[in-house]
Amino acid sequence: MAKPPVSVEKLIEDFGPHPAHTPPGGWVGRDDPDKLVKTHCCFCGMQCGIQLKVKKDQVIGFEPWEEFPFNKGKLCPKGVKRYLQGGHPDRLLNPMKNVPGQGFISISWEEAFSTTIKAIQDVRAKNGKDSVAFLSGVSLTNEKSYLIGKFARLGLQTANLDYNGRLCMVSAGAGNKKAFGLDRASNYWEDIVHAEVILLAGTNVAECSPITTDYIWRARDRGAKLIVIDPRVTPIARTCDLHLPVLPGTDSALLLGILRVLIEEGLTNEEFIAEYTSGWEETKAAALALPLEEASRISGIKVEDIVRAGKMWGEAKTSFLMHARGIEHSSKGVDNVVSCINLVLATGRIGRKGCGYATITGQGNGQGGREHGHKCDQLPGNRDISNPAHREYICSVWGCTDEELPGKGHTAPEIMEMIHAGEIKALISICFNPLVSLPDSNFTREALNKLEHYTAIDFFLNETAHHADIVMAGSLHEEEEGTSTSAEGRVIRIKKAVNPPGNAKADTDIILELARRLGRSKFFDHFKTSEDIFNELRVASKGGTADYFGITYERIENELGVFWPCPEIGHPGTPRLWEDLKFKTPDGKAHFNAVKYRPPLEEPDDEYPVVLTTGRVVSHYLSGTQTRRIGGLVDLCPDPYVEIHPTLAARYGIADKDWMRVTSRRGEVVLQAKVVTTIRPDTVFIPYHWPGRKAANNLTIRSYDPVSGIPEYKRACVKIEKSEPPQ
Ligand SMILES: Nc1nc2c(c(=O)[nH]1)N[C@H]1C(S)=C(S)[C@@H](COP(=O)(O)OP(=O)(O)OC[C@H]3O[C@@H](n4cnc5c(=O)[nH]c(N)nc54)[C@H](O)[C@@H]3O)O[C@H]1N2
Ligand SMILES: Nc1nc2c(c(=O)[nH]1)N[C@H]1C(S)=C(S)[C@@H](COP(=O)(O)OP(=O)(O)OC[C@H]3O[C@@H](n4cnc5c(=O)[nH]c(N)nc54)[C@H](O)[C@@H]3O)O[C@H]1N2
Ligand code: SF4
Ligand SMILES: [Mo]
């Protein structure tokens, strides 16, 4: 007879909980929460609604939030496991200092603040204010993004503030501004469902914006056709009507080819073009200048497939085009984005039901975080820091003079170059892990080692923070009130569920205390709550293109989110832009932008004959600091690997799971091969969520888009060989 199962209570009684895993305050039961808190997932730009179960000031689990309209209770594997971060044994509970020979030791907040402030003041006194830089991130709420923008300019008084969206959303932002004068997805996602044809360019939606899949499938159920441009057959591409496995880094040639087909087949909407756009003649000429055979040769896509794509797109009555980092992470990122928009404008399918266009925003608050002023060239409301009228308005809101407001600073990768060159000597970072996420990790490591002072603010000790002098224990998503803005442009409420544990502090309190100690209280002391910050943000954004003035905490909660622009209290918000076909450009028209194909910086040669591209897997998030600590997600994908086609693998005698060395002009990794037929035979793919010797960014190139400054993560040239397992 089988033994009855031993109860968990009995096991704990006999053995006790494992001490290393006991969260501060001990274990509490998983059921019977004290409360359920309706908030949003801390990870990607979908910003799914979720309910956190809270007991004794700890998050102990989650429940779906069925009423939230975007995801209606659906979540991906990361959303399901996100709650496991709070009680994690690695959670930083105290500020720390890095003592040579001893490593990090806990210190008091007094010491953490005074050491940081003294170091900053010393560096500033010797080298000027711009020798101190601030790097920020957009997992942070709108309130924190706004506060940091103001803090860096008026607290630290440096021009050198930038953010991790520079590695993410800036090509899309620049392209959208060129074409529409405004940087947001043009439609809410419901419009996807009503499209007859959907074109996905460089976006692995099923793994990276998982809930978008649901909208696409609903469109498919209604008969929509799907075209996917990706060098890999991603999960969504397995179901598509036309897969275009483009050679990484050559999308602009392919998109020029598709535009040419629209022109030659008479599938352009001449009335729309004449009435509502400018720049068509140059754009048309640019498309006609590249023969289809040439577009095919460059992009590796057969002429007949380019023609099929053009016809499928051109003949539809409604359509939705979406792109993400696959085309944006490029030294031609902005060219690629405007090339996509050119296809939308040429067919005039925008601003009405089922006719839309979107860049799929990546980070949790990648949308709101790119509007409220922690970009090096930007002020709140998506204003331009170099525009005198924009400066004047923000000075009036902030109560400072024009002389007190620094000008345009440097981008995040430029800041790292300047640290390497010894021009920037002190750094504060929050919510950014550049050692893992910037291209050419060896260069980043050298730079970090040159800093005279570095303070990092995080809730885990990420790999970059290993190089810090001071680490400040900040707060998790569920430990502060705020708002964020989803990929759709929907402004939503992030709710505080629990207090920061131990001696950790709310990020906001850390920034405000730094401002106070820099003697700049007058600009910050009126902020008592997150809502106070939001209310100032509303005013600061008023009249800008990203206008939040009509959005309040109360409205967001009552309406389950409000779409910006929302310029007045009584304004309903704007789920779908451009219904009146009046664009935010100076002439009120949507702008075509002529693109001429430019080759990538690195072309395959005898020494480095294989093209490398990089990206993500469903179970890990960004630099992995968070998801590499969640057991269930690690189990799904414990280590990075090299996706390689059987033909290429055979040429090097590599079999599935063999170890292989991948080397570029920057560095190398040794990883296991994953032999798959779903990738181009001239290309390998490595997911980038791991640090150190497993980091894809050991290989990538410090080459940037000239307009947006985004790195070329999606194309480098490498050599490959079979290898022994790493030591
Ligand atoms: N699971 C998970 N989800 C995430 C994230 C995460 O880290 N993990 N991060 C979030 C963030 S910040 C972002 S930015 C988004 C990113 O979301 P995506 O952009 O969808 O993700 P990536 O994997 O970076 O790249 C997308 C696809 O581009 C393809 N690709 C590579 N090179 C090229 C090329 O030259 N041309 C074209 N057309 N395609 C190419 C890759 O094969 C890949 O399938 O995901 C968000 N969601
Ligand atoms: N090779 C290659 N490199 C890439 C990419 C690629 O596709 N290929 N993608 C790029 C893209 S799109 C992106 S977005 C970047 C992302 O790169 P990073 O921004 O460097 O990555 P994150 O993992 O988000 O690092 C953020 C840190 O913020 C912390 N954090 C998160 N939330 C909070 C918070 O609320 N408060 C505080 N104080 N800290 C917080 C986390 O613990 C983590 O340590 O990587 C880029 N790098
Ligand atoms: S990671 Fe993105 S798709 Fe997954 S649950 Fe969170 S917000 Fe939703
Ligand atoms: Mo991103």
PDB file of C-alpha atoms in Angstrom, residues 278-485:
ATOM      1  CA  SER A 278       4.630  65.395 -48.189  1.00  0.00           C
ATOM      2  CA  GLY A 279       7.916  64.038 -49.532  1.00  0.00           C
ATOM      3  CA  TRP A 280       6.415  61.424 -51.877  1.00  0.00           C
ATOM      4  CA  GLU A 281       8.289  62.339 -55.056  1.00  0.00           C
ATOM      5  CA  GLU A 282      11.726  61.901 -53.471  1.00  0.00           C
ATOM      6  CA  THR A 283      10.634  58.713 -51.753  1.00  0.00           C
ATOM      7  CA  LYS A 284       9.201  57.273 -54.925  1.00  0.00           C
ATOM      8  CA  ALA A 285      12.380  58.156 -56.796  1.00  0.00           C
ATOM      9  CA  ALA A 286      14.480  56.453 -54.117  1.00  0.00           C
ATOM     10  CA  ALA A 287      12.393  53.267 -54.393  1.00  0.00           C
ATOM     11  CA  LEU A 288      12.618  53.280 -58.188  1.00  0.00           C
ATOM     12  CA  ALA A 289      16.391  53.808 -57.998  1.00  0.00           C
ATOM     13  CA  LEU A 290      16.888  50.337 -56.481  1.00  0.00           C
ATOM     14  CA  PRO A 291      16.076  47.518 -58.923  1.00  0.00           C
ATOM     15  CA  LEU A 292      14.209  44.581 -57.369  1.00  0.00           C
ATOM     16  CA  GLU A 293      17.067  42.249 -58.289  1.00  0.00           C
ATOM     17  CA  GLU A 294      19.410  44.483 -56.297  1.00  0.00           C
ATOM     18  CA  ALA A 295      17.020  44.620 -53.300  1.00  0.00           C
ATOM     19  CA  SER A 296      16.858  40.837 -53.523  1.00  0.00           C
ATOM     20  CA  ARG A 297      20.626  40.402 -53.728  1.00  0.00           C
ATOM     21  CA  ILE A 298      21.225  42.651 -50.706  1.00  0.00           C
ATOM     22  CA  SER A 299      18.463  41.309 -48.471  1.00  0.00           C
ATOM     23  CA  GLY A 300      18.610  37.670 -49.476  1.00  0.00           C
ATOM     24  CA  ILE A 301      14.886  37.592 -50.266  1.00  0.00           C
ATOM     25  CA  LYS A 302      13.737  36.186 -53.618  1.00  0.00           C
ATOM     26  CA  VAL A 303      12.299  38.743 -56.058  1.00  0.00           C
ATOM     27  CA  GLU A 304       9.063  36.779 -56.274  1.00  0.00           C
ATOM     28  CA  ASP A 305       8.640  36.970 -52.499  1.00  0.00           C
ATOM     29  CA  ILE A 306       9.221  40.710 -52.511  1.00  0.00           C
ATOM     30  CA  VAL A 307       6.513  40.968 -55.156  1.00  0.00           C
ATOM     31  CA  ARG A 308       4.178  38.732 -53.136  1.00  0.00           C
ATOM     32  CA  ALA A 309       4.710  40.876 -50.061  1.00  0.00           C
ATOM     33  CA  GLY A 310       4.017  44.065 -52.020  1.00  0.00           C
ATOM     34  CA  LYS A 311       0.825  42.656 -53.482  1.00  0.00           C
ATOM     35  CA  MET A 312      -0.403  41.190 -50.203  1.00  0.00           C
ATOM     36  CA  TRP A 313       0.149  44.495 -48.458  1.00  0.00           C
ATOM     37  CA  GLY A 314      -1.015  46.648 -51.348  1.00  0.00           C
ATOM     38  CA  GLU A 315      -4.233  44.853 -52.223  1.00  0.00           C
ATOM     39  CA  ALA A 316      -5.696  44.817 -48.721  1.00  0.00           C
ATOM     40  CA  LYS A 317      -8.320  47.354 -47.620  1.00  0.00           C
ATOM     41  CA  THR A 318      -7.180  47.462 -44.005  1.00  0.00           C
ATOM     42  CA  SER A 319      -3.777  46.711 -42.515  1.00  0.00           C
ATOM     43  CA  PHE A 320      -1.560  46.927 -39.466  1.00  0.00           C
ATOM     44  CA  LEU A 321       2.224  47.214 -39.553  1.00  0.00           C
ATOM     45  CA  MET A 322       4.293  46.560 -36.447  1.00  0.00           C
ATOM     46  CA  HIS A 323       8.015  46.549 -35.924  1.00  0.00           C
ATOM     47  CA  ALA A 324      10.399  46.231 -33.021  1.00  0.00           C
ATOM     48  CA  ARG A 325      14.091  45.975 -32.313  1.00  0.00           C
ATOM     49  CA  GLY A 326      14.868  43.562 -35.156  1.00  0.00           C
ATOM     50  CA  ILE A 327      14.858  46.523 -37.538  1.00  0.00           C
ATOM     51  CA  GLU A 328      15.496  49.286 -34.981  1.00  0.00           C
ATOM     52  CA  HIS A 329      18.700  47.897 -33.406  1.00  0.00           C
ATOM     53  CA  SER A 330      20.680  48.968 -36.403  1.00  0.00           C
ATOM     54  CA  SER A 331      23.054  51.634 -37.610  1.00  0.00           C
ATOM     55  CA  LYS A 332      20.159  52.220 -40.032  1.00  0.00           C
ATOM     56  CA  GLY A 333      17.471  51.955 -37.382  1.00  0.00           C
ATOM     57  CA  VAL A 334      15.777  55.234 -38.258  1.00  0.00           C
ATOM     58  CA  ASP A 335      15.954  54.477 -41.999  1.00  0.00           C
ATOM     59  CA  ASN A 336      14.260  51.141 -41.346  1.00  0.00           C
ATOM     60  CA  VAL A 337      11.516  52.722 -39.262  1.00  0.00           C
ATOM     61  CA  VAL A 338      10.678  55.403 -41.831  1.00  0.00           C
ATOM     62  CA  SER A 339      10.821  52.740 -44.564  1.00  0.00           C
ATOM     63  CA  CYS A 340       8.055  50.871 -42.730  1.00  0.00           C
ATOM     64  CA  ILE A 341       6.055  54.072 -42.298  1.00  0.00           C
ATOM     65  CA  ASN A 342       6.495  54.792 -46.026  1.00  0.00           C
ATOM     66  CA  LEU A 343       4.581  51.551 -46.758  1.00  0.00           C
ATOM     67  CA  VAL A 344       1.771  52.620 -44.446  1.00  0.00           C
ATOM     68  CA  LEU A 345       1.525  56.111 -45.930  1.00  0.00           C
ATOM     69  CA  ALA A 346       1.812  54.941 -49.550  1.00  0.00           C
ATOM     70  CA  THR A 347      -1.375  52.948 -49.045  1.00  0.00           C
ATOM     71  CA  GLY A 348      -3.027  55.638 -46.893  1.00  0.00           C
ATOM     72  CA  ARG A 349      -4.073  53.136 -44.278  1.00  0.00           C
ATOM     73  CA  ILE A 350      -3.850  54.982 -40.997  1.00  0.00           C
ATOM     74  CA  GLY A 351      -6.184  56.735 -38.574  1.00  0.00           C
ATOM     75  CA  ARG A 352      -9.223  54.519 -38.962  1.00  0.00           C
ATOM     76  CA  LYS A 353     -10.571  51.254 -37.651  1.00  0.00           C
ATOM     77  CA  GLY A 354      -8.312  48.359 -38.600  1.00  0.00           C
ATOM     78  CA  CYS A 355      -5.744  50.663 -40.208  1.00  0.00           C
ATOM     79  CA  GLY A 356      -2.731  51.145 -38.072  1.00  0.00           C
ATOM     80  CA  TYR A 357       0.930  51.273 -37.362  1.00  0.00           C
ATOM     81  CA  ALA A 358       2.984  50.727 -34.239  1.00  0.00           C
ATOM     82  CA  THR A 359       6.448  50.261 -32.968  1.00  0.00           C
ATOM     83  CA  ILE A 360       6.102  47.699 -30.198  1.00  0.00           C
ATOM     84  CA  THR A 361       7.570  49.411 -27.179  1.00  0.00           C
ATOM     85  CA  GLY A 362       9.950  47.129 -25.300  1.00  0.00           C
ATOM     86  CA  GLN A 363      10.508  48.031 -21.688  1.00  0.00           C
ATOM     87  CA  GLY A 364       7.753  48.208 -19.119  1.00  0.00           C
ATOM     88  CA  ASN A 365       7.577  51.974 -19.241  1.00  0.00           C
ATOM     89  CA  GLY A 366       9.502  52.350 -22.481  1.00  0.00           C
ATOM     90  CA  GLN A 367       6.718  54.618 -23.727  1.00  0.00           C
ATOM     91  CA  GLY A 368       6.191  56.972 -20.767  1.00  0.00           C
ATOM     92  CA  GLY A 369       9.879  56.869 -19.946  1.00  0.00           C
ATOM     93  CA  ARG A 370      10.745  58.281 -23.354  1.00  0.00           C
ATOM     94  CA  GLU A 371       8.446  61.285 -22.955  1.00  0.00           C
ATOM     95  CA  HIS A 372       9.188  62.946 -19.663  1.00  0.00           C
ATOM     96  CA  GLY A 373      12.719  64.134 -19.891  1.00  0.00           C
ATOM     97  CA  HIS A 374      15.414  61.676 -19.024  1.00  0.00           C
ATOM     98  CA  LYS A 375      16.770  61.562 -22.528  1.00  0.00           C
ATOM     99  CA  CYS A 376      19.862  63.678 -23.075  1.00  0.00           C
ATOM    100  CA  ASP A 377      18.116  65.930 -25.595  1.00  0.00           C
ATOM    101  CA  GLN A 378      14.647  66.088 -24.112  1.00  0.00           C
ATOM    102  CA  LEU A 379      12.433  67.923 -21.643  1.00  0.00           C
ATOM    103  CA  PRO A 380       9.044  66.730 -20.297  1.00  0.00           C
ATOM    104  CA  GLY A 381       6.127  66.333 -22.678  1.00  0.00           C
ATOM    105  CA  ASN A 382       8.627  65.165 -25.288  1.00  0.00           C
ATOM    106  CA  ARG A 383       9.962  68.695 -25.634  1.00  0.00           C
ATOM    107  CA  ASP A 384      13.288  69.515 -27.186  1.00  0.00           C
ATOM    108  CA  ILE A 385      15.968  70.732 -24.784  1.00  0.00           C
ATOM    109  CA  SER A 386      17.546  72.816 -27.562  1.00  0.00           C
ATOM    110  CA  ASN A 387      14.319  74.650 -28.463  1.00  0.00           C
ATOM    111  CA  PRO A 388      14.220  78.095 -26.756  1.00  0.00           C
ATOM    112  CA  ALA A 389      10.407  78.121 -26.441  1.00  0.00           C
ATOM    113  CA  HIS A 390      10.378  74.629 -24.938  1.00  0.00           C
ATOM    114  CA  ARG A 391      13.112  75.599 -22.497  1.00  0.00           C
ATOM    115  CA  GLU A 392      11.276  78.738 -21.502  1.00  0.00           C
ATOM    116  CA  TYR A 393       8.107  76.805 -20.708  1.00  0.00           C
ATOM    117  CA  ILE A 394       9.891  74.191 -18.586  1.00  0.00           C
ATOM    118  CA  CYS A 395      11.892  76.909 -16.777  1.00  0.00           C
ATOM    119  CA  SER A 396       8.548  78.501 -15.881  1.00  0.00           C
ATOM    120  CA  VAL A 397       7.227  75.209 -14.491  1.00  0.00           C
ATOM    121  CA  TRP A 398      10.439  74.412 -12.625  1.00  0.00           C
ATOM    122  CA  GLY A 399      11.065  77.932 -11.377  1.00  0.00           C
ATOM    123  CA  CYS A 400      14.590  78.121 -12.756  1.00  0.00           C
ATOM    124  CA  THR A 401      16.368  80.422 -15.172  1.00  0.00           C
ATOM    125  CA  ASP A 402      17.553  79.437 -18.631  1.00  0.00           C
ATOM    126  CA  GLU A 403      21.156  79.601 -17.349  1.00  0.00           C
ATOM    127  CA  GLU A 404      20.299  77.093 -14.649  1.00  0.00           C
ATOM    128  CA  LEU A 405      18.934  74.569 -17.144  1.00  0.00           C
ATOM    129  CA  PRO A 406      21.739  72.609 -18.859  1.00  0.00           C
ATOM    130  CA  GLY A 407      21.626  72.032 -22.620  1.00  0.00           C
ATOM    131  CA  LYS A 408      21.776  68.861 -24.668  1.00  0.00           C
ATOM    132  CA  GLY A 409      23.994  66.169 -23.165  1.00  0.00           C
ATOM    133  CA  HIS A 410      25.480  62.957 -24.488  1.00  0.00           C
ATOM    134  CA  THR A 411      23.785  59.631 -25.179  1.00  0.00           C
ATOM    135  CA  ALA A 412      24.317  56.600 -22.932  1.00  0.00           C
ATOM    136  CA  PRO A 413      26.867  54.939 -25.241  1.00  0.00           C
ATOM    137  CA  GLU A 414      28.644  58.289 -25.689  1.00  0.00           C
ATOM    138  CA  ILE A 415      28.725  58.697 -21.910  1.00  0.00           C
ATOM    139  CA  MET A 416      30.423  55.295 -21.671  1.00  0.00           C
ATOM    140  CA  GLU A 417      32.934  56.380 -24.352  1.00  0.00           C
ATOM    141  CA  MET A 418      33.584  59.587 -22.397  1.00  0.00           C
ATOM    142  CA  ILE A 419      34.092  57.623 -19.180  1.00  0.00           C
ATOM    143  CA  HIS A 420      36.596  55.476 -21.092  1.00  0.00           C
ATOM    144  CA  ALA A 421      38.308  58.616 -22.378  1.00  0.00           C
ATOM    145  CA  GLY A 422      38.497  60.073 -18.848  1.00  0.00           C
ATOM    146  CA  GLU A 423      36.211  62.999 -19.687  1.00  0.00           C
ATOM    147  CA  ILE A 424      33.440  61.832 -17.366  1.00  0.00           C
ATOM    148  CA  LYS A 425      34.720  60.826 -13.963  1.00  0.00           C
ATOM    149  CA  ALA A 426      31.717  60.147 -11.751  1.00  0.00           C
ATOM    150  CA  LEU A 427      28.512  58.264 -12.408  1.00  0.00           C
ATOM    151  CA  ILE A 428      25.194  57.634 -10.718  1.00  0.00           C
ATOM    152  CA  SER A 429      23.034  54.954 -12.288  1.00  0.00           C
ATOM    153  CA  ILE A 430      19.599  53.600 -11.546  1.00  0.00           C
ATOM    154  CA  CYS A 431      17.736  50.804 -13.286  1.00  0.00           C
ATOM    155  CA  PHE A 432      20.420  50.162 -15.899  1.00  0.00           C
ATOM    156  CA  ASN A 433      22.942  47.367 -16.291  1.00  0.00           C
ATOM    157  CA  PRO A 434      25.218  48.640 -19.071  1.00  0.00           C
ATOM    158  CA  LEU A 435      27.981  46.086 -18.511  1.00  0.00           C
ATOM    159  CA  VAL A 436      25.597  43.448 -19.833  1.00  0.00           C
ATOM    160  CA  SER A 437      23.449  45.543 -22.137  1.00  0.00           C
ATOM    161  CA  LEU A 438      25.822  47.904 -24.022  1.00  0.00           C
ATOM    162  CA  PRO A 439      27.678  46.553 -27.035  1.00  0.00           C
ATOM    163  CA  ASP A 440      31.324  45.496 -26.613  1.00  0.00           C
ATOM    164  CA  SER A 441      31.318  44.466 -22.934  1.00  0.00           C
ATOM    165  CA  ASN A 442      35.106  44.469 -22.689  1.00  0.00           C
ATOM    166  CA  PHE A 443      35.140  48.156 -23.546  1.00  0.00           C
ATOM    167  CA  THR A 444      32.379  48.887 -21.016  1.00  0.00           C
ATOM    168  CA  ARG A 445      34.303  47.017 -18.309  1.00  0.00           C
ATOM    169  CA  GLU A 446      37.452  49.028 -19.027  1.00  0.00           C
ATOM    170  CA  ALA A 447      35.429  52.225 -18.828  1.00  0.00           C
ATOM    171  CA  LEU A 448      33.789  51.336 -15.503  1.00  0.00           C
ATOM    172  CA  ASN A 449      37.190  50.600 -14.001  1.00  0.00           C
ATOM    173  CA  LYS A 450      38.298  54.149 -14.833  1.00  0.00           C
ATOM    174  CA  LEU A 451      35.550  55.910 -12.875  1.00  0.00           C
ATOM    175  CA  GLU A 452      36.699  57.947  -9.873  1.00  0.00           C
ATOM    176  CA  HIS A 453      33.313  57.463  -8.281  1.00  0.00           C
ATOM    177  CA  TYR A 454      30.268  55.339  -9.074  1.00  0.00           C
ATOM    178  CA  THR A 455      27.015  55.021  -7.115  1.00  0.00           C
ATOM    179  CA  ALA A 456      24.453  52.475  -8.333  1.00  0.00           C
ATOM    180  CA  ILE A 457      20.825  52.345  -7.195  1.00  0.00           C
ATOM    181  CA  ASP A 458      19.141  48.941  -7.597  1.00  0.00           C
ATOM    182  CA  PHE A 459      17.293  46.269  -5.644  1.00  0.00           C
ATOM    183  CA  PHE A 460      19.678  43.528  -6.825  1.00  0.00           C
ATOM    184  CA  LEU A 461      23.458  43.794  -7.171  1.00  0.00           C
ATOM    185  CA  ASN A 462      23.593  43.757 -10.954  1.00  0.00           C
ATOM    186  CA  GLU A 463      26.837  43.122 -12.843  1.00  0.00           C
ATOM    187  CA  THR A 464      27.559  46.804 -13.471  1.00  0.00           C
ATOM    188  CA  ALA A 465      27.037  47.580  -9.791  1.00  0.00           C
ATOM    189  CA  HIS A 466      29.912  45.186  -9.010  1.00  0.00           C
ATOM    190  CA  HIS A 467      32.076  48.092 -10.195  1.00  0.00           C
ATOM    191  CA  ALA A 468      30.380  50.629  -7.934  1.00  0.00           C
ATOM    192  CA  ASP A 469      31.872  52.351  -4.912  1.00  0.00           C
ATOM    193  CA  ILE A 470      28.464  52.754  -3.293  1.00  0.00           C
ATOM    194  CA  VAL A 471      25.340  50.695  -3.916  1.00  0.00           C
ATOM    195  CA  MET A 472      22.051  52.104  -2.699  1.00  0.00           C
ATOM    196  CA  ALA A 473      19.273  49.607  -1.963  1.00  0.00           C
ATOM    197  CA  GLY A 474      16.300  50.876  -3.954  1.00  0.00           C
ATOM    198  CA  SER A 475      12.755  49.728  -4.470  1.00  0.00           C
ATOM    199  CA  LEU A 476      10.868  47.169  -6.509  1.00  0.00           C
ATOM    200  CA  HIS A 477       7.974  48.066  -8.759  1.00  0.00           C
ATOM    201  CA  GLU A 478       5.381  47.121  -6.124  1.00  0.00           C
ATOM    202  CA  GLU A 479       6.962  49.282  -3.449  1.00  0.00           C
ATOM    203  CA  GLU A 480       5.939  52.713  -4.748  1.00  0.00           C
ATOM    204  CA  GLU A 481       2.889  54.431  -6.179  1.00  0.00           C
ATOM    205  CA  GLY A 482       3.049  55.729  -9.724  1.00  0.00           C
ATOM    206  CA  THR A 483       1.990  55.436 -13.326  1.00  0.00           C
ATOM    207  CA  SER A 484       3.443  53.941 -16.451  1.00  0.00           C
ATOM    208  CA  THR A 485       2.486  54.058 -20.112  1.00  0.00           C
TER     209      THR A 485
END
